[in-house]
Amino acid sequence: MARSTAVCAVGLAFFLMFATTASASGPTISYSITGIAGNNGWYRGSASGDNVILHWSVSADATDTNCLAAVPVPGDTAGTTQTCWAKSLGGTTTAVTGQLKIDATPPTGVTANFSRAPDFNGWYNQPVTISWSGTDPTSGIAGCSSLTYGGPDNGAATVDGGCTDMAGNSADSTAQLAYDATPPVLSQVRERSTPTANNLVWSSSSASDRVVVQRKVRGSKGFTTVLDGSAGKFSDSTIRDGAEYLYTVQSFDEAGNPSNVVSINGLPKVLTLQKTPFAPLAAPNPILRWRRVRGAAYYNVQLYRGSKRIYAAWPRMPQAGLSATWRWSGHRFRLAPGRYHWYVWAGFGPRAFARYRIVGSARFVVPRS
């Protein structure tokens, strides 16, 4: 774990100091300290606990003294001194230690702080900075960890950090986050038109991905959302006969990452005689349909590719379905890619009378697959 302030190695420190009052011929006093050396002149307690041990040493000519051989100096403390005296025939000596600073307690309240809230639904999908903070009432905080997490993807990622006080004590804390910066994969988007619906299917990298399907009619300006949910297919049964639709499909994972947008046409299965500013693209095996004419006993449908007639039929109902291939006038034909023009007449009375009235005509285009 990166740490802004390195923790110093633990060791034993010994400090000697002499202080003399009274006459110069009094006893000699010195002292040493046994403890775990910290940073910045601090002690971090000793092997036996929070206290450090003060050892007084008095010269042999002393006749009386209050200096003990081992004095526990209690911590935690921001600074304290200890005093002792010794007497001899030559006089009295008083010794005072320097400031003894002891902090054996690691920082408290160490917590991880995120630079911002999750990006979507409790997930982060972009790198986020995590900084740790804490308190230390004795020596104070020297520094805390800070890092930027940008992966790997993990729904329960853990990151370690912490704080160090001025004495070198450290405390750790673990941060947890849900992270996903990888967009889902949308593939195998297909469409199949029927007389009553445009049917879309697709595959997304996860069954839990949210999928949004939008559509617009050819010639219009804006898209309308027709599906927003978890699904692997969609059947659009609100289509109009003869209308050509454009669909867009996009998936979003739980972290809000968007997939690529896939566009696909929904071509009309039913072609009508309605006037349009363009010739619609036709789905495979289209159905030609027109309005019913009152009194008509049958209809005559004729299909042209260029100037050549390639199909004719006399259905009783106001529609005619085109197969992938057919025979007419001794020849086999198919709906090859290209532009087509079709006409409808209403027939009255027996067909032998040949009484016809034009119903209308329209065009369509068979696209290349």
Coordinates of C-alpha atoms in Angstrom, one line a residue:
M1 CA 0.0 0.0 0.0
A2 CA 1.3 3.4 -1.0
R3 CA 1.8 5.6 1.9
S4 CA 2.6 9.4 1.9
T5 CA 4.7 9.0 5.0
A6 CA 6.8 5.9 5.4
V7 CA 6.8 4.1 8.7
C8 CA 10.3 4.1 10.2
A9 CA 11.9 0.8 11.3
V10 CA 11.3 -0.1 15.0
G11 CA 14.4 0.0 17.2
L12 CA 15.6 0.7 20.7
A13 CA 16.8 4.2 21.5
F14 CA 19.1 5.3 24.3
F15 CA 19.5 8.9 25.2
L16 CA 22.0 10.2 27.9
M17 CA 21.8 13.6 29.6
F18 CA 23.6 15.2 32.5
A19 CA 22.3 18.1 34.6
T20 CA 24.0 19.3 37.7
T21 CA 23.1 21.8 40.3
A22 CA 24.6 22.6 43.7
S23 CA 28.4 22.1 43.8
A24 CA 30.7 20.8 41.1
S25 CA 32.0 18.2 43.6
G26 CA 28.5 16.5 44.1
P27 CA 27.6 13.1 42.7
T28 CA 27.5 12.5 39.0
I29 CA 24.0 11.6 37.5
S30 CA 23.2 10.3 34.1
Y31 CA 20.2 8.5 32.5
S32 CA 19.2 6.4 29.6
I33 CA 15.8 5.5 28.0
T34 CA 14.7 2.2 26.8
G35 CA 11.9 2.4 24.2
I36 CA 10.8 1.9 20.6
A37 CA 12.1 4.9 18.7
G38 CA 9.6 6.6 16.4
N39 CA 9.8 9.5 14.0
N40 CA 10.4 13.2 14.8
G41 CA 11.9 12.6 18.3
W42 CA 8.9 10.6 19.5
Y43 CA 8.8 7.2 21.3
R44 CA 6.3 4.6 20.4
G45 CA 6.2 2.9 23.8
S46 CA 8.4 -0.1 24.6
A47 CA 8.3 -3.9 24.3
S48 CA 6.4 -4.1 27.6
G49 CA 3.6 -1.6 26.7
D50 CA 2.9 2.1 26.2
N51 CA 5.4 3.2 28.7
V52 CA 9.1 3.9 28.1
I53 CA 11.6 3.0 30.8
L54 CA 13.9 5.7 32.3
H55 CA 17.1 4.4 33.8
W56 CA 19.0 6.7 36.3
S57 CA 22.7 6.1 37.0
V58 CA 24.3 7.7 40.0
S59 CA 28.1 7.7 40.8
A60 CA 29.4 5.6 43.7
D61 CA 30.2 8.5 46.0
A62 CA 26.5 9.3 46.5
T63 CA 25.3 8.9 50.1
D64 CA 21.6 9.4 49.4
T65 CA 19.4 9.6 46.3
N66 CA 15.8 9.4 45.0
C67 CA 17.0 8.2 41.6
L68 CA 15.5 4.8 40.8
A69 CA 17.2 2.3 38.5
A70 CA 14.1 1.9 36.3
V71 CA 11.3 4.4 36.1
P72 CA 8.3 3.8 33.9
V73 CA 7.3 7.0 32.1
P74 CA 3.7 6.7 31.1
G75 CA 2.4 7.5 27.6
D76 CA 0.7 8.7 25.7
T77 CA 2.1 12.2 26.3
A78 CA 3.0 15.2 24.2
G79 CA 6.0 15.9 26.4
T80 CA 7.0 15.3 30.1
T81 CA 10.2 15.6 32.1
Q82 CA 11.6 13.5 35.0
T83 CA 13.9 14.8 37.9
C84 CA 16.1 13.1 40.4
W85 CA 18.7 14.2 43.0
A86 CA 21.7 12.6 44.8
K87 CA 23.9 13.8 47.7
S88 CA 27.5 13.1 48.6
L89 CA 30.0 14.6 51.1
G90 CA 30.8 17.1 48.3
G91 CA 27.2 18.4 47.9
T92 CA 23.9 17.7 46.1
T93 CA 23.3 17.1 42.4
T94 CA 19.9 17.5 40.7
A95 CA 19.3 16.1 37.2
V96 CA 16.3 16.8 34.8
T97 CA 15.6 14.9 31.6
G98 CA 14.7 16.5 28.3
Q99 CA 11.2 16.4 27.0
L100 CA 10.0 12.8 26.7
K101 CA 7.3 12.5 23.9
I102 CA 5.5 9.2 23.7
D103 CA 2.7 8.2 21.3
A104 CA 2.0 4.4 21.2
T105 CA -1.5 4.7 19.8
P106 CA -2.2 4.5 16.0
P107 CA -4.4 7.0 14.3
T108 CA -8.1 6.5 14.9
G109 CA -11.2 7.1 12.7
V110 CA -9.3 6.1 9.6
T111 CA -11.8 6.1 6.7
A112 CA -11.7 6.1 2.9
N113 CA -13.2 9.1 1.1
F114 CA -14.3 8.9 -2.6
S115 CA -13.8 12.0 -4.8
R116 CA -17.4 11.6 -6.1
A117 CA -20.5 9.5 -5.8
P118 CA -20.8 6.3 -8.0
D119 CA -21.4 7.1 -11.7
F120 CA -24.5 4.9 -12.2
N121 CA -26.6 2.6 -10.0
G122 CA -24.0 2.2 -7.3
W123 CA -21.2 1.5 -9.9
Y124 CA -18.2 3.5 -10.9
N125 CA -17.5 3.3 -14.7
Q126 CA -14.7 5.9 -14.7
P127 CA -11.5 6.1 -12.6
V128 CA -12.1 7.5 -9.1
T129 CA -9.7 9.0 -6.5
I130 CA -9.8 7.6 -3.0
S131 CA -8.2 9.5 -0.1
W132 CA -8.0 8.3 3.5
S133 CA -8.3 10.5 6.6
G134 CA -8.0 10.0 10.3
T135 CA -7.2 11.7 13.6
D136 CA -4.4 11.4 16.2
P137 CA -4.8 13.4 19.4
T138 CA -1.2 13.1 20.6
S139 CA 1.5 13.5 17.9
G140 CA -0.9 14.4 15.1
I141 CA -1.4 13.0 11.5
A142 CA 1.7 13.0 9.3
G143 CA 0.0 11.8 6.2
C144 CA -2.6 9.5 4.6
S145 CA -2.9 7.4 1.5
S146 CA -4.4 8.6 -1.7
L147 CA -4.8 6.8 -5.0
T148 CA -6.9 6.6 -8.2
Y149 CA -8.7 3.3 -8.9
G150 CA -9.2 2.5 -12.6
G151 CA -9.6 -1.2 -12.6
P152 CA -9.7 -4.1 -12.9
D153 CA -13.5 -4.5 -13.3
N154 CA -14.9 -6.0 -10.1
G155 CA -18.3 -5.8 -8.5
A156 CA -16.7 -6.0 -5.0
A157 CA -13.2 -4.5 -5.5
T158 CA -11.2 -3.8 -2.4
V159 CA -8.4 -1.1 -2.0
D160 CA -6.2 -0.7 1.1
G161 CA -5.0 2.6 2.5
G162 CA -4.5 4.3 5.8
C163 CA -2.8 7.0 7.8
T164 CA 0.5 7.5 9.7
D165 CA 1.0 9.8 12.7
M166 CA 4.1 11.9 13.5
A167 CA 5.5 9.2 15.7
G168 CA 5.3 6.6 12.9
N169 CA 2.3 4.6 14.1
S170 CA 0.0 3.6 11.2
A171 CA -3.6 2.4 10.9
D172 CA -5.1 0.8 7.8
S173 CA -8.6 0.8 6.4
T174 CA -10.1 -1.0 3.4
A175 CA -12.3 0.7 0.8
Q176 CA -14.8 -1.3 -1.3
L177 CA -16.4 -0.3 -4.6
A178 CA -18.2 -1.8 -7.6
Y179 CA -16.2 -0.9 -10.7
D180 CA -17.0 -1.7 -14.4
A181 CA -15.6 0.4 -17.2
T182 CA -16.1 -2.2 -20.0
P183 CA -19.0 -1.6 -22.4
P184 CA -21.3 -4.6 -23.1
V185 CA -21.1 -6.3 -26.5
L186 CA -24.3 -6.2 -28.7
S187 CA -24.2 -8.6 -31.6
Q188 CA -26.3 -10.8 -34.0
V189 CA -29.0 -8.1 -34.5
R190 CA -31.5 -9.4 -37.0
E191 CA -35.0 -8.4 -38.3
R192 CA -37.7 -10.4 -39.9
S193 CA -40.9 -8.9 -41.1
T194 CA -44.3 -10.5 -41.1
P195 CA -47.6 -9.1 -42.3
T196 CA -48.5 -7.9 -38.8
A197 CA -45.1 -7.1 -37.1
N198 CA -41.5 -6.4 -37.5
N199 CA -39.6 -8.9 -35.3
L200 CA -36.1 -8.0 -34.0
V201 CA -33.7 -10.4 -32.1
W202 CA -30.2 -9.7 -30.8
S203 CA -27.6 -11.0 -28.4
S204 CA -26.0 -9.0 -25.6
S205 CA -23.0 -9.9 -23.4
S206 CA -25.2 -10.3 -20.3
A207 CA -28.8 -11.3 -19.9
S208 CA -29.2 -8.6 -17.3
D209 CA -28.2 -5.8 -19.7
R210 CA -30.8 -3.1 -20.3
V211 CA -31.7 -2.8 -24.0
V212 CA -33.2 0.3 -25.6
V213 CA -34.9 0.0 -29.0
Q214 CA -35.9 3.1 -30.9
R215 CA -37.6 3.5 -34.3
K216 CA -38.6 6.0 -36.8
V217 CA -40.6 5.9 -40.1
R218 CA -38.7 6.6 -43.2
G219 CA -39.1 10.2 -44.1
S220 CA -39.8 11.4 -40.5
K221 CA -37.3 13.3 -38.3
G222 CA -37.3 11.9 -34.8
F223 CA -36.9 8.5 -33.1
T224 CA -39.4 7.0 -30.7
T225 CA -38.5 4.6 -27.9
V226 CA -40.4 1.3 -28.4
L227 CA -38.6 -0.9 -25.8
D228 CA -36.6 -0.1 -22.7
G229 CA -35.9 -3.2 -20.6
S230 CA -34.1 -6.5 -20.3
A231 CA -34.9 -8.6 -23.4
G232 CA -33.4 -10.5 -26.2
K233 CA -36.1 -9.8 -28.8
F234 CA -38.9 -7.3 -29.7
S235 CA -41.9 -7.6 -31.8
D236 CA -43.3 -4.3 -33.2
S237 CA -46.9 -5.0 -33.9
T238 CA -47.8 -1.3 -34.3
I239 CA -46.4 -1.0 -37.8
R240 CA -48.4 0.4 -40.7
D241 CA -48.8 -1.4 -44.0
G242 CA -46.3 -0.1 -46.6
A243 CA -44.2 1.8 -44.1
E244 CA -40.5 1.4 -44.0
Y245 CA -38.9 1.7 -40.5
L246 CA -35.4 2.3 -39.2
Y247 CA -34.6 0.7 -35.8
T248 CA -31.6 1.3 -33.5
V249 CA -30.7 -1.2 -30.8
Q250 CA -28.3 -0.4 -27.9
S251 CA -27.6 -2.2 -24.6
F252 CA -26.5 -0.8 -21.3
D253 CA -24.9 -2.9 -18.5
E254 CA -25.5 -2.5 -14.8
A255 CA -22.8 0.1 -14.5
G256 CA -24.4 2.3 -17.2
N257 CA -21.8 1.5 -19.9
P258 CA -23.4 1.7 -23.4
S259 CA -22.7 -0.8 -26.2
N260 CA -22.3 0.2 -29.8
V261 CA -25.5 1.3 -31.5
V262 CA -26.7 -1.1 -34.2
S263 CA -29.1 0.2 -36.9
I264 CA -31.4 -2.1 -38.9
N265 CA -34.2 -1.7 -41.3
G266 CA -37.7 -3.0 -40.8
L267 CA -38.9 -3.4 -44.3
P268 CA -42.6 -3.7 -45.1
K269 CA -44.0 -7.1 -45.7
V270 CA -47.3 -5.6 -46.9
L271 CA -47.0 -3.1 -49.8
T272 CA -49.9 -0.8 -50.6
L273 CA -51.0 1.5 -53.4
Q274 CA -50.6 4.5 -51.2
K275 CA -48.7 7.5 -52.6
T276 CA -45.3 8.0 -51.1
P277 CA -42.4 10.4 -52.0
F278 CA -40.1 7.4 -52.4
A279 CA -40.3 3.8 -53.5
P280 CA -40.2 1.7 -50.3
L281 CA -37.7 -1.2 -49.8
A282 CA -39.6 -4.4 -49.7
A283 CA -39.2 -7.4 -47.3
P284 CA -38.7 -10.8 -48.8
N285 CA -41.8 -12.3 -50.4
P286 CA -43.9 -9.2 -50.0
I287 CA -47.7 -9.1 -50.1
L288 CA -49.3 -6.6 -52.5
R289 CA -52.5 -5.1 -50.9
W290 CA -55.0 -2.5 -52.0
R291 CA -58.4 -1.2 -50.9
R292 CA -61.5 -3.2 -51.7
V293 CA -63.6 -1.9 -54.6
R294 CA -67.4 -2.1 -54.2
G295 CA -68.9 -4.4 -56.7
A296 CA -65.6 -5.9 -57.9
A297 CA -65.8 -9.7 -58.6
Y298 CA -62.0 -10.0 -58.9
Y299 CA -58.9 -8.0 -59.5
N300 CA -56.1 -8.0 -62.0
V301 CA -52.6 -7.5 -60.7
Q302 CA -49.6 -6.9 -63.0
L303 CA -46.0 -6.5 -62.0
Y304 CA -43.3 -4.9 -64.2
R305 CA -39.5 -4.8 -63.9
G306 CA -38.5 -1.9 -66.1
S307 CA -40.7 -2.1 -69.1
K308 CA -41.1 -5.9 -69.0
R309 CA -44.2 -7.5 -67.4
I310 CA -43.1 -10.5 -65.3
Y311 CA -46.3 -11.3 -63.3
A312 CA -50.0 -11.2 -63.6
A313 CA -52.8 -12.7 -61.4
W314 CA -56.6 -12.4 -60.9
P315 CA -57.2 -12.7 -57.2
R316 CA -60.7 -12.4 -55.7
M317 CA -59.4 -10.8 -52.5
P318 CA -57.7 -7.3 -52.6
Q319 CA -54.2 -8.7 -52.2
A320 CA -51.6 -10.9 -53.9
G321 CA -48.6 -12.6 -52.3
L322 CA -45.3 -12.8 -54.3
S323 CA -43.2 -15.9 -53.9
A324 CA -39.4 -15.9 -54.1
T325 CA -39.8 -17.5 -57.6
W326 CA -42.8 -18.1 -59.9
R327 CA -43.8 -19.2 -63.4
W328 CA -45.7 -16.9 -65.7
S329 CA -46.2 -16.9 -69.5
G330 CA -44.0 -20.0 -69.9
H331 CA -41.0 -18.5 -68.0
R332 CA -39.6 -18.6 -64.5
F333 CA -39.1 -15.3 -62.6
R334 CA -37.8 -14.3 -59.3
L335 CA -37.7 -11.1 -57.2
A336 CA -34.2 -10.1 -58.0
P337 CA -32.7 -6.8 -56.6
G338 CA -34.1 -3.9 -58.5
R339 CA -37.0 -1.5 -59.0
Y340 CA -40.6 -2.7 -59.7
H341 CA -43.8 -1.1 -60.7
W342 CA -47.2 -2.8 -60.1
Y343 CA -50.8 -2.0 -61.2
V344 CA -54.2 -3.1 -60.0
W345 CA -57.5 -3.1 -61.9
A346 CA -60.9 -4.0 -60.5
G347 CA -62.9 -6.5 -62.6
F348 CA -66.7 -6.5 -62.8
G349 CA -68.9 -9.4 -63.9
P350 CA -67.5 -12.5 -65.5
R351 CA -63.8 -12.3 -66.5
A352 CA -64.8 -13.1 -70.1
F353 CA -66.5 -9.6 -70.2
A354 CA -63.1 -8.0 -69.5
R355 CA -64.8 -5.0 -67.7
Y356 CA -62.0 -3.3 -65.8
R357 CA -61.4 -0.1 -63.9
I358 CA -58.0 1.0 -62.7
V359 CA -57.5 1.0 -58.9
G360 CA -54.0 2.4 -58.9
S361 CA -50.3 1.7 -59.2
A362 CA -47.2 1.9 -57.0
R363 CA -43.5 1.2 -57.0
F364 CA -41.2 -0.7 -54.7
V365 CA -37.5 -1.7 -54.5
V366 CA -36.0 -5.1 -53.7
P367 CA -32.7 -4.4 -51.9
R368 CA -29.6 -6.4 -52.2
S369 CA -29.2 -8.8 -49.3

